[in-house]
PDB file of C-alpha atoms in Angstrom:
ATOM      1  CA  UNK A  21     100.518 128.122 127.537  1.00  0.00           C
ATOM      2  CA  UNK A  22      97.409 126.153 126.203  1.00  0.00           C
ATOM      3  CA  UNK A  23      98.446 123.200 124.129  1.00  0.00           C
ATOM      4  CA  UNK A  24      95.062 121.526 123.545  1.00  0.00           C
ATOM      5  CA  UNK A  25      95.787 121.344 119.621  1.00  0.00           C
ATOM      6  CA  UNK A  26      99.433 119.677 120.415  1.00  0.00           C
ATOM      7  CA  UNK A  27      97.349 117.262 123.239  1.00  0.00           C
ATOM      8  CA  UNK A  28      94.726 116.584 120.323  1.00  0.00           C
ATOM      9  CA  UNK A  29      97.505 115.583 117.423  1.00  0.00           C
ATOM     10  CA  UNK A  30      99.242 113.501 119.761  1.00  0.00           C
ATOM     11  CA  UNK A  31      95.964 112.012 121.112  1.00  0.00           C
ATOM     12  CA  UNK A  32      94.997 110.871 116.771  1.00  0.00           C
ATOM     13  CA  UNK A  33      98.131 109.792 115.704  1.00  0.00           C
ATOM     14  CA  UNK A  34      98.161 107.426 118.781  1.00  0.00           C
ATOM     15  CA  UNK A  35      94.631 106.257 117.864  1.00  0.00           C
ATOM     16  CA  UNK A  36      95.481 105.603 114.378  1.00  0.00           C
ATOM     17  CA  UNK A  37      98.895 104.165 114.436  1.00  0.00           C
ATOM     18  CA  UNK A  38      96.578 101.774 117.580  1.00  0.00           C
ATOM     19  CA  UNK A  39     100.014 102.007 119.426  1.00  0.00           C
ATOM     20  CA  UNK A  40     101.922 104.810 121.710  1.00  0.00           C
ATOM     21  CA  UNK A  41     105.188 103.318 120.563  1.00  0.00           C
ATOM     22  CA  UNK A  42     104.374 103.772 116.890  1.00  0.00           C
ATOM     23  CA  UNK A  43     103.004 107.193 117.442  1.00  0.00           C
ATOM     24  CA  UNK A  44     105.639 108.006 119.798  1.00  0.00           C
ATOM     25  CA  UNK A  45     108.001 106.809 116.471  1.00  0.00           C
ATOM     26  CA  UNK A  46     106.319 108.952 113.985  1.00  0.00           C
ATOM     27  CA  UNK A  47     105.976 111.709 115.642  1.00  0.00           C
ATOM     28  CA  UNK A  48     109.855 112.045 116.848  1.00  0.00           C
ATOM     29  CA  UNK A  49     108.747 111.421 120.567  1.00  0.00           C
ATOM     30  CA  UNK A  50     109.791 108.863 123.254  1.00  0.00           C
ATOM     31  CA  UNK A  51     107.183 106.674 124.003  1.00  0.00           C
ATOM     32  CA  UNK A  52     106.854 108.293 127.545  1.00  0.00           C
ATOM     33  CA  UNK A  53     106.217 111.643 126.880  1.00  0.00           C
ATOM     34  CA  UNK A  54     102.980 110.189 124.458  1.00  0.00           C
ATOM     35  CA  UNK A  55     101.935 108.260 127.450  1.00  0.00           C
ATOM     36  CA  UNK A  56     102.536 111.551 129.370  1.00  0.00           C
ATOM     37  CA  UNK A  57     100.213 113.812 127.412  1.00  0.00           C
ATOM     38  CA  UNK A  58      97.737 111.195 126.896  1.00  0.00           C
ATOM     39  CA  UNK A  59      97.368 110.533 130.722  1.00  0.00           C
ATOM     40  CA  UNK A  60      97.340 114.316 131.301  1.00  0.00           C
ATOM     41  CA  UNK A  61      94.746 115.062 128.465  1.00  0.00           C
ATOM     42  CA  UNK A  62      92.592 112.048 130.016  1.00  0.00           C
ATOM     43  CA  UNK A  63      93.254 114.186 133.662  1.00  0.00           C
ATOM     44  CA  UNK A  64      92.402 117.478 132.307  1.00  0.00           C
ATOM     45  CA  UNK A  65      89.082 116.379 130.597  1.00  0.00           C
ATOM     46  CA  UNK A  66      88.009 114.310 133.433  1.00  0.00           C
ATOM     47  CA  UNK A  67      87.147 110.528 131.264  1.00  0.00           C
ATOM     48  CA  UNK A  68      88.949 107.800 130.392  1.00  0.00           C
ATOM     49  CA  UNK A  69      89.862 108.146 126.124  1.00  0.00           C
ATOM     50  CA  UNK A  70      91.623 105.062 125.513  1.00  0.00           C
ATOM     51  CA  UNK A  71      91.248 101.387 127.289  1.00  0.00           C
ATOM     52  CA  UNK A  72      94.982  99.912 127.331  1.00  0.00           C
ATOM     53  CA  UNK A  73      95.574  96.522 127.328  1.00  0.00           C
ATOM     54  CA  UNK A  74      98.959  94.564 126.522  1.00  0.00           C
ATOM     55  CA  UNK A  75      97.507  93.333 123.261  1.00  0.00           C
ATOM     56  CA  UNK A  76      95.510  96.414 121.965  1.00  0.00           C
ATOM     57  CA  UNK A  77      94.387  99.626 122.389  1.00  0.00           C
ATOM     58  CA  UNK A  78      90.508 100.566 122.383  1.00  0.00           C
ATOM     59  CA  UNK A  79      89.008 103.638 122.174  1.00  0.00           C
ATOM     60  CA  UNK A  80      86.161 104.193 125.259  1.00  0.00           C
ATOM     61  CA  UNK A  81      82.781 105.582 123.877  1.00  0.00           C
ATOM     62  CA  UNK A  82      84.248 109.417 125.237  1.00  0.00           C
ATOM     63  CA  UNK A  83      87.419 108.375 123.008  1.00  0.00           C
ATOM     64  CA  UNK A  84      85.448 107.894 119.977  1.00  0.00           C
ATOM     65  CA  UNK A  85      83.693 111.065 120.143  1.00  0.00           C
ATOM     66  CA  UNK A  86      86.554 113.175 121.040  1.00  0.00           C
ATOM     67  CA  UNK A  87      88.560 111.376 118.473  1.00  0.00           C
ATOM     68  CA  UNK A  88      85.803 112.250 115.736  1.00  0.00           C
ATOM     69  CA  UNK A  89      85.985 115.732 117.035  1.00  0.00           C
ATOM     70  CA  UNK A  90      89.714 116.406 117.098  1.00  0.00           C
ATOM     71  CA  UNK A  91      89.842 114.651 113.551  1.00  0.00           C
ATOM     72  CA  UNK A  92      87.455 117.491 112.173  1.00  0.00           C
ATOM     73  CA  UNK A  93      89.017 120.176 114.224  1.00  0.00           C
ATOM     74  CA  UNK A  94      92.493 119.575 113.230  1.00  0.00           C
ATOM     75  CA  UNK A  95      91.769 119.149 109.674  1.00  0.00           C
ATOM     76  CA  UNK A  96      89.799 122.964 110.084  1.00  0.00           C
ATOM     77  CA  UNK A  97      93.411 123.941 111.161  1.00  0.00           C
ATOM     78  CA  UNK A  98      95.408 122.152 108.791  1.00  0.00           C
ATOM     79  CA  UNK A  99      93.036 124.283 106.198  1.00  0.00           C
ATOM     80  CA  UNK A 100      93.081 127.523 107.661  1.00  0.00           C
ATOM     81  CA  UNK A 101      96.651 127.817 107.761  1.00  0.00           C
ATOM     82  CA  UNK A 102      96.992 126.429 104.442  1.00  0.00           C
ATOM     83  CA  UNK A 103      94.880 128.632 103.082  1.00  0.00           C
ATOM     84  CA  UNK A 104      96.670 131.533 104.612  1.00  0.00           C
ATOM     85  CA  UNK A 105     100.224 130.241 103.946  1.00  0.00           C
ATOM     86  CA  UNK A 106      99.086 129.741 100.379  1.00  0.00           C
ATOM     87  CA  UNK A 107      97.358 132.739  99.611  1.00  0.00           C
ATOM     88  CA  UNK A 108      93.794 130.761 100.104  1.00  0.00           C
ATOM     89  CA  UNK A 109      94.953 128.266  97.314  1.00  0.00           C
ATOM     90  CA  UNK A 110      92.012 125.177  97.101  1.00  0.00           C
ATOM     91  CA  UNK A 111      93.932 121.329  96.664  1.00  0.00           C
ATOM     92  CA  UNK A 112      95.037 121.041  93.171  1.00  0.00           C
ATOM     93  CA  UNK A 113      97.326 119.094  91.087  1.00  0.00           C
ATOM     94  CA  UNK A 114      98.428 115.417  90.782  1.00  0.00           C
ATOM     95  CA  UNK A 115      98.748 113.570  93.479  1.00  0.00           C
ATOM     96  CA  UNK A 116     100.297 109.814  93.044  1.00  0.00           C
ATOM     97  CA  UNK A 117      99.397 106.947  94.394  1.00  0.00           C
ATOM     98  CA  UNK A 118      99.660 103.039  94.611  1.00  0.00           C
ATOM     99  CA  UNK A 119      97.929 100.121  95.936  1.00  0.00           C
ATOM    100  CA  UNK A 120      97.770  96.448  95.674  1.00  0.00           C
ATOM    101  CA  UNK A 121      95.558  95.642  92.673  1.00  0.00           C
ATOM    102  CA  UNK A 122      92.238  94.266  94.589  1.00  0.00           C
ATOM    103  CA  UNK A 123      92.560  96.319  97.014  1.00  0.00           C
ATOM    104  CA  UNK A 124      92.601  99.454  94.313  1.00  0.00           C
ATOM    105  CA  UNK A 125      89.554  97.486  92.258  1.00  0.00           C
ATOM    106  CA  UNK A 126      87.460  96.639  95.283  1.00  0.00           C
ATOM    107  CA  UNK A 127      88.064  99.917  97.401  1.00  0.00           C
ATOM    108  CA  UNK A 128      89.775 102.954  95.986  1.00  0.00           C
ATOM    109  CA  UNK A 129      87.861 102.383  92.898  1.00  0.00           C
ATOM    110  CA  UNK A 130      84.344 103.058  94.199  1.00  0.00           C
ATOM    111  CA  UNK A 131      85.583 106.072  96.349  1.00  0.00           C
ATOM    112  CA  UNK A 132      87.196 108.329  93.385  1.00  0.00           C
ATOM    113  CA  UNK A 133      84.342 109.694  91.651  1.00  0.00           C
ATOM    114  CA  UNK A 134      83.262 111.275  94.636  1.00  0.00           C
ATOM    115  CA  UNK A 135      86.525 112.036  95.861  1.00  0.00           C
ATOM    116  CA  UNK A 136      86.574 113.809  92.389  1.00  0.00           C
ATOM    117  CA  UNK A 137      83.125 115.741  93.164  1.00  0.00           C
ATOM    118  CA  UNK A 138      85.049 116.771  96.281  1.00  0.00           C
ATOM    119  CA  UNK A 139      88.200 118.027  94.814  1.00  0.00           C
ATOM    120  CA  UNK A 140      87.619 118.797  91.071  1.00  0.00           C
ATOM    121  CA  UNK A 141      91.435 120.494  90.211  1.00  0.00           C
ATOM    122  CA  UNK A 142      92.941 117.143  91.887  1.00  0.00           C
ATOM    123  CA  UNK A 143      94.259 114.896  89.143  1.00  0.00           C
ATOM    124  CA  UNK A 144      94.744 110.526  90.577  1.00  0.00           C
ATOM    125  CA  UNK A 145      97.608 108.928  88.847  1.00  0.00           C
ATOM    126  CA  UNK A 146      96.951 105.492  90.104  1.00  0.00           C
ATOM    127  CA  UNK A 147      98.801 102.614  89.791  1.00  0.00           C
ATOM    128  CA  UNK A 148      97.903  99.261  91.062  1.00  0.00           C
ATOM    129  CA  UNK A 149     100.779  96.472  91.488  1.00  0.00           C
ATOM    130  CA  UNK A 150     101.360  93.920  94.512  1.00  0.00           C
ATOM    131  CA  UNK A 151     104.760  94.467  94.172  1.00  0.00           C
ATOM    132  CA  UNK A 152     106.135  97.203  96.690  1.00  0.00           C
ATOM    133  CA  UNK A 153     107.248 100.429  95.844  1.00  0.00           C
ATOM    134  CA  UNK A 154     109.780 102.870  96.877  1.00  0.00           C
ATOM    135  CA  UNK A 155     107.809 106.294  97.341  1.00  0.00           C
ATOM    136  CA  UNK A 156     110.971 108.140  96.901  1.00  0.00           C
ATOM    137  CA  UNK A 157     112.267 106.492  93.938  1.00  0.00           C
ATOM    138  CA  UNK A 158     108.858 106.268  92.530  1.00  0.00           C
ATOM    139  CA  UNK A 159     107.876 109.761  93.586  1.00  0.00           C
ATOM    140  CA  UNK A 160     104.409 108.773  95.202  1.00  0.00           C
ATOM    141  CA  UNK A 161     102.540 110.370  97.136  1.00  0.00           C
ATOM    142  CA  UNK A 162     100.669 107.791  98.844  1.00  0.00           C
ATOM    143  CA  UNK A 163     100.910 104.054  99.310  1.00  0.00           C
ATOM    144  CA  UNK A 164      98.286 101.785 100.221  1.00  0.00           C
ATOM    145  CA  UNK A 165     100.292  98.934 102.510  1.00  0.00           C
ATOM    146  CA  UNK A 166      98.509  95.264 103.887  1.00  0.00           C
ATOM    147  CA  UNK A 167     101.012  93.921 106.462  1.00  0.00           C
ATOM    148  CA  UNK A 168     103.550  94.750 108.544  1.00  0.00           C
ATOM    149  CA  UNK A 169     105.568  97.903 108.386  1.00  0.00           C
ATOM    150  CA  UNK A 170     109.039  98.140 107.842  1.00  0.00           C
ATOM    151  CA  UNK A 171     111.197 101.022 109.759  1.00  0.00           C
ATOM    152  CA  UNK A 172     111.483 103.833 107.358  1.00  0.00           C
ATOM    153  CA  UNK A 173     110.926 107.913 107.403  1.00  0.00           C
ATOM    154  CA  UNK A 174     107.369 107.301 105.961  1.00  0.00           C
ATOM    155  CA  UNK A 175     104.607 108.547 108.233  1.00  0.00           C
ATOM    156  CA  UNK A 176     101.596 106.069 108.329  1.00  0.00           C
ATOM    157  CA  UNK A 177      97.548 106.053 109.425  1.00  0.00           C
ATOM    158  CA  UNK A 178      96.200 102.947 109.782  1.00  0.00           C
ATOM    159  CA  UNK A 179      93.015 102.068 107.724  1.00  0.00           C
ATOM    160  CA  UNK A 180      92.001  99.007 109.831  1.00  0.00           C
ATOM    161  CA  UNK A 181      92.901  95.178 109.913  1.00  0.00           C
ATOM    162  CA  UNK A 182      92.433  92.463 107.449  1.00  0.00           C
ATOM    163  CA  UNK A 183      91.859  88.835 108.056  1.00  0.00           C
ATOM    164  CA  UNK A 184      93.417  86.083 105.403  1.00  0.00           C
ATOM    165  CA  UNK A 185      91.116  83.167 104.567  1.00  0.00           C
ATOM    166  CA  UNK A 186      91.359  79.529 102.880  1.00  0.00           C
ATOM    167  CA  UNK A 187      89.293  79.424  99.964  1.00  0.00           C
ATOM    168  CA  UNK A 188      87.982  77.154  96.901  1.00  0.00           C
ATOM    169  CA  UNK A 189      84.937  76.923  94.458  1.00  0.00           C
ATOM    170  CA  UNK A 190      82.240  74.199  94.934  1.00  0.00           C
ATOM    171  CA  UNK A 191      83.380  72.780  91.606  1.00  0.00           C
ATOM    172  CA  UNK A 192      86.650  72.296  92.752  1.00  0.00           C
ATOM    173  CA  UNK A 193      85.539  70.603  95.588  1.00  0.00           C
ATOM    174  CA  UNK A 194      83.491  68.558  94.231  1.00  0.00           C
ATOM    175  CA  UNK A 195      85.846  67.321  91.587  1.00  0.00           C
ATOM    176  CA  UNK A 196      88.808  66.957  94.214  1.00  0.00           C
ATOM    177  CA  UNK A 197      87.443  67.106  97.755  1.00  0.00           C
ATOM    178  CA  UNK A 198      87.057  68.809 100.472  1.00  0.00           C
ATOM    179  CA  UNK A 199      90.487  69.234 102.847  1.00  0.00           C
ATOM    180  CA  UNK A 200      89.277  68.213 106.269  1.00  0.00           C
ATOM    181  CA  UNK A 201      92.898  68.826 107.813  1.00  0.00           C
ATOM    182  CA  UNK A 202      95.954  70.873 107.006  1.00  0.00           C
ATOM    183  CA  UNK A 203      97.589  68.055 105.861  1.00  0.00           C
ATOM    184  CA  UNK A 204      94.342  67.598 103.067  1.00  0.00           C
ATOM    185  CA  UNK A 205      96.598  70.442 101.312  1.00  0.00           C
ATOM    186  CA  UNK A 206      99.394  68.559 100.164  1.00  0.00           C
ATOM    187  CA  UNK A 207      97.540  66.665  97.844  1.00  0.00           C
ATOM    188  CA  UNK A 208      95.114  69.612  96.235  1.00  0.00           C
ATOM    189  CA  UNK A 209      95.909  72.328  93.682  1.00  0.00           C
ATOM    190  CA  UNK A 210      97.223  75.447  95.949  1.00  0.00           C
ATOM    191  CA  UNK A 211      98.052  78.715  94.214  1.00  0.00           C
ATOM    192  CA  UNK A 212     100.138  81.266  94.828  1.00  0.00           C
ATOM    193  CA  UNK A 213     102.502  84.281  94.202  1.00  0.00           C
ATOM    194  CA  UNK A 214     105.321  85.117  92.441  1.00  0.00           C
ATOM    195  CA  UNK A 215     106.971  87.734  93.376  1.00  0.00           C
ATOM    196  CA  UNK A 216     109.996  88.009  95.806  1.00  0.00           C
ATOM    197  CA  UNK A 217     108.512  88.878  99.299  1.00  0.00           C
ATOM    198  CA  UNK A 218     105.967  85.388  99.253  1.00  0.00           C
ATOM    199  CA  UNK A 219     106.710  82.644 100.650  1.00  0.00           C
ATOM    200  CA  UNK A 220     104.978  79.304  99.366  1.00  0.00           C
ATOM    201  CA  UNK A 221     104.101  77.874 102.844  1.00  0.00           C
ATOM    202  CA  UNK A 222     100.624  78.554 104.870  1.00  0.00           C
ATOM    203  CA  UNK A 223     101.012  78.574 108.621  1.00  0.00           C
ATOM    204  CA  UNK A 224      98.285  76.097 110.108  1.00  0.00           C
ATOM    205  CA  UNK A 225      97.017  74.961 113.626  1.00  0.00           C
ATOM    206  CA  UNK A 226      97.501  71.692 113.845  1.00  0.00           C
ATOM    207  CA  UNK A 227      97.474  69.248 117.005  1.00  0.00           C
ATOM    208  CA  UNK A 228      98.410  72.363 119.601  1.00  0.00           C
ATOM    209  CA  UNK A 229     101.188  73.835 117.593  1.00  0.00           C
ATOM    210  CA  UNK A 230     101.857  75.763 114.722  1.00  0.00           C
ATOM    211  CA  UNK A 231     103.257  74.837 111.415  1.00  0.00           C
ATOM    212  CA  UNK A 232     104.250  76.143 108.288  1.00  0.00           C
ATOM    213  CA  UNK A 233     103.151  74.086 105.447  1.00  0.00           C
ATOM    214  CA  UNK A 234     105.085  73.733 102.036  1.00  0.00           C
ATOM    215  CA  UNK A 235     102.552  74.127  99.478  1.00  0.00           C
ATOM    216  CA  UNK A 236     102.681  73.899  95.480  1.00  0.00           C
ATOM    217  CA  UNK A 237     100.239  74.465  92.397  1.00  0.00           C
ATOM    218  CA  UNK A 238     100.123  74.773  88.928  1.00  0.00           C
ATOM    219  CA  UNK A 239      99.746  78.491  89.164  1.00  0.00           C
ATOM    220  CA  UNK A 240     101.823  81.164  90.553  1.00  0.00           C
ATOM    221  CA  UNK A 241     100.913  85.381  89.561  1.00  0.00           C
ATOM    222  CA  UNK A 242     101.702  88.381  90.652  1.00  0.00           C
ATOM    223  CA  UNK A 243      98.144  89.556  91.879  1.00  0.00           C
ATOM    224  CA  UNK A 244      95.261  88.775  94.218  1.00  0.00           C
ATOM    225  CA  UNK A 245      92.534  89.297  91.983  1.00  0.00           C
ATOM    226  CA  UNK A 246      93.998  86.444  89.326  1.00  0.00           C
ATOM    227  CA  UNK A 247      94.177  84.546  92.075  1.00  0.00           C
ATOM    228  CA  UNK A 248      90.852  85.324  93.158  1.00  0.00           C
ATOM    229  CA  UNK A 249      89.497  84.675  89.540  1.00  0.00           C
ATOM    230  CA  UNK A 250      91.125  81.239  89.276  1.00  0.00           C
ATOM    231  CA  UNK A 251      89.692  80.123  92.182  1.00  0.00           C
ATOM    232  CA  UNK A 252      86.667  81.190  91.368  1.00  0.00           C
ATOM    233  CA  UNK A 253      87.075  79.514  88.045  1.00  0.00           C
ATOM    234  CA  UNK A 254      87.426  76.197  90.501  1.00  0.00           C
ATOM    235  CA  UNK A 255      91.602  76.068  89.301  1.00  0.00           C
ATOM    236  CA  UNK A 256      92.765  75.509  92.595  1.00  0.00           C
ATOM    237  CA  UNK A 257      92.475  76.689  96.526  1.00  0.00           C
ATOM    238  CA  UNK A 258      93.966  79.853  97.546  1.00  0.00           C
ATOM    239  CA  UNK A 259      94.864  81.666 100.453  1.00  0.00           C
ATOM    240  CA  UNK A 260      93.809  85.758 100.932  1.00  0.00           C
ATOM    241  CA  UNK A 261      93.124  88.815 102.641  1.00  0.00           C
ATOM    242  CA  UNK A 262      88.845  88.642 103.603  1.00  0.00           C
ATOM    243  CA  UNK A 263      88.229  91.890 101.403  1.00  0.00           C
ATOM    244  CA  UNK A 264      89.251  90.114  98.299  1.00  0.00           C
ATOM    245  CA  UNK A 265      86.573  87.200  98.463  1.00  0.00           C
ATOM    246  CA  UNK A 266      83.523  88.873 100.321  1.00  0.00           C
ATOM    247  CA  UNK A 267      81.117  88.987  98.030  1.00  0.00           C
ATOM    248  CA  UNK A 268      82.166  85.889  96.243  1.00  0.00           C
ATOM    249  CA  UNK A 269      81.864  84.094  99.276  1.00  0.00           C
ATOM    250  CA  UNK A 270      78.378  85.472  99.764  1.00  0.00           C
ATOM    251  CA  UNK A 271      77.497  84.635  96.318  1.00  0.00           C
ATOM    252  CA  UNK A 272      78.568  81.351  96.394  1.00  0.00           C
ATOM    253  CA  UNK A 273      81.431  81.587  94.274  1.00  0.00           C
ATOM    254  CA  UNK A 274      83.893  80.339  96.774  1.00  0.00           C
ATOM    255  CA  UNK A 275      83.648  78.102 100.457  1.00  0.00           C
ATOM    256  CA  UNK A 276      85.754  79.105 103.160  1.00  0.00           C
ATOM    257  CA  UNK A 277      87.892  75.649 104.564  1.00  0.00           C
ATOM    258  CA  UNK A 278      89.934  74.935 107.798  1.00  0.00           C
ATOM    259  CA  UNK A 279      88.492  77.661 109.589  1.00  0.00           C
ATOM    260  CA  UNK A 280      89.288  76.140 112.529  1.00  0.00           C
ATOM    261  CA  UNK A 281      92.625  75.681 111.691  1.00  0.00           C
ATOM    262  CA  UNK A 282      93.031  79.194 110.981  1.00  0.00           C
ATOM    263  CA  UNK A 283      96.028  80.562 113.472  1.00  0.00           C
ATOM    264  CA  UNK A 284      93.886  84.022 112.990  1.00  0.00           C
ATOM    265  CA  UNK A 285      96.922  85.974 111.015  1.00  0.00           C
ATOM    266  CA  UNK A 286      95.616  89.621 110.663  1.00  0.00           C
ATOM    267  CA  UNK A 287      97.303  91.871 108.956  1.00  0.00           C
ATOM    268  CA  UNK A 288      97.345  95.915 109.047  1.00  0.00           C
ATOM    269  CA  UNK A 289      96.128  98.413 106.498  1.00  0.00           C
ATOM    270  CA  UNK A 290      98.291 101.685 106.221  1.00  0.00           C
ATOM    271  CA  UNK A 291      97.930 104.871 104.038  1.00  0.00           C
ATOM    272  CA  UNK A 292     101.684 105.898 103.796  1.00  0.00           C
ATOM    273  CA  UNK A 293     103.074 108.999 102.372  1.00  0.00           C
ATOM    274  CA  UNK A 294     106.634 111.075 102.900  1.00  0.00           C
ATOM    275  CA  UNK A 295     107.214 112.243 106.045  1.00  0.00           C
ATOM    276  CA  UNK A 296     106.401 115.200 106.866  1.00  0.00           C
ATOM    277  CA  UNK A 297     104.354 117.184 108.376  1.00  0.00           C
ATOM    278  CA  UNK A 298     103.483 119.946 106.061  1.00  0.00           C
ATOM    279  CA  UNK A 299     101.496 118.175 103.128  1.00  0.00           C
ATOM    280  CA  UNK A 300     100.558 119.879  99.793  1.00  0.00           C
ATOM    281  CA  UNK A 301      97.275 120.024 100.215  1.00  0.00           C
ATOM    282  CA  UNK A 302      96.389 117.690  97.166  1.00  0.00           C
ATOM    283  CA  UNK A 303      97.925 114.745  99.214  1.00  0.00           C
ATOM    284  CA  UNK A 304      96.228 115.981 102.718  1.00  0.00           C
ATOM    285  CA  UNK A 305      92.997 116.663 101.094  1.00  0.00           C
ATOM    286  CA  UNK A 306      93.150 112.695  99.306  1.00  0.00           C
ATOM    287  CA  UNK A 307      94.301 111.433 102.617  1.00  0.00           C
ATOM    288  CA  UNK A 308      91.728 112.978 104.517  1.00  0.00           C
ATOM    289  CA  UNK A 309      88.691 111.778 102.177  1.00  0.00           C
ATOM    290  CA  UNK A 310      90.038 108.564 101.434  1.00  0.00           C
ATOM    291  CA  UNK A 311      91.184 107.221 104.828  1.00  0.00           C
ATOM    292  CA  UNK A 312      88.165 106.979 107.201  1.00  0.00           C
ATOM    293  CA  UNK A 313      85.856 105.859 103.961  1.00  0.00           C
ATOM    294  CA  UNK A 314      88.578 102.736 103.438  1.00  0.00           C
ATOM    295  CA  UNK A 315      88.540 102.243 107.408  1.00  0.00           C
ATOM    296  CA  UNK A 316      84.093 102.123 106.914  1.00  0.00           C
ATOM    297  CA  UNK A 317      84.961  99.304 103.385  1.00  0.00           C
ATOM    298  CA  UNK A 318      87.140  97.310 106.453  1.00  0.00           C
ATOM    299  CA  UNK A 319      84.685  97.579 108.818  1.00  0.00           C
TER     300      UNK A 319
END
């Protein structure tokens, strides 16, 4: 029996969950039998798809394309037997979702009014919080996660990888100074968070090792972009994810410090929604246009 269609699913959910383990997870398989169809798909077409390595995965130039290819073939599928199932119904309804405030303002933002071009009878109810929801208790549809995942039913593809940064305002700088060392931070203005998950200590570099330093401000909140505003504002020096301060880095706004003393913390992006694998095709068609345009804003 020809199961090039199974081959292809398995092949792009391992690309996007970057891990045969986590694919292997959401898809109800052992990691062995992903690693078997994988090596027999890469047999059967001849090329090498995917470079492994025991750090990451990477996608060979072959990979990409067939990976592109299988994306847009599988989604022609999805739709056709949608379509059919549903008596040639188009996506409509609401579809909910939720997403950590800059990441809504600086991303999702831009993408809905073509999104809504694209699907006209789809109806956004979007709320943005840092806190985390429950997408059962909540009833959402879709969850836009930075970090790491916790074990739960949810399926998951990744949107790409964020990097966090140190940052503060030339005015701040020049009224306080400018932190050469890790240390530096104990005596300037840090902000942070408030709610339950954060932790008020910044992991540094120093000397060879690693360690987690105890900071303290005179502001804590409950979002990145009033953090990101403060700072900006020259309040204090703050600590986030790259896509919240690119531009005002590039303007100016803000100066990157102790780069070097940066243990390179990266954290993952995820589009989650409720496992399973028949989707009302609001929520597929919203995943579908919304996920590799976020992955291109990561880039």
């Amino acid at each position: 029996m020809d199961n090039r269609a199974g081959e292809m699913m398995v092949f792009v959910r391992v690309v996007e969950a970057s891990s045969f383990s986590e694919a292997a997870r959401l898809m109800l398989m052992t990691p062995s039998t992903v690693s078997k169809l994988i090596a027999r798909l890469e047999a059967r077409l001849g090329v090498r798809l995917i470079e492994r390595s025991t750090r990451r995965l990477a996608l060979t130039e072959e990979g990409q394309f067939y990976y592109e290819r299988s994306q847009k073939l599988l989604g022609q599928l999805d739709e056709t037997e949608q379509q059919i199932a549903h008596g040639g119904a188009e996506a409509e309804g609401v579809v909910r979702v939720t997403s950590s405030v800059s990441f809504g303002t600086t991303a999702l933002e831009a993408l809905l009014p073509a999104f809504f071009e694209a699907y006209p009878k789809v109806i956004v109810d979007l709320s943005l919080s840092d806190e985390v929801v429950d997408l059962y208790l909540d009833r959402t549809d879709v969850a836009i996660r930075v970090g790491k995942l916790t074990d739960s039913n949810l399926m998951a593809r990744k949107i790409g990888e964020t990097k966090r940064c140190i940052v503060a305002s030339p005015a701040y700088l020049k009224r306080h100074g400018t932190p050469k060392t890790p240390e530096d931070l104990i005596h300037h203005n840090c902000l942070g968070f408030n709610f339950r998950r954060a932790m008020p200590v910044w992991p540094m570099r120093e000397g060879g090792r690693i360690v987690e330093r105890m900071l303290s401000g005179s502001l804590l909140v409950n979002n990145g972009d009033t953090l990101r505003r403060m700072a900006i504002a020259g309040v204090g020096i703050i600590r986030l994810a790259d896509y919240h301060l690119r531009g005002p880095i590039e303007r100016g706004e803000l100066v990157e410090l102790l780069a070097d003393s940066d243990i390179g913390v990266v954290d993952d992006v995820h589009a989650l929604f409720r496992g399973s694998q028949f989707l009302p095709a609001r929520v597929r068609s919203f995943l579908d246009f919304m996920v590799p345009r976020m992955q291109k804003f990561l880039e």
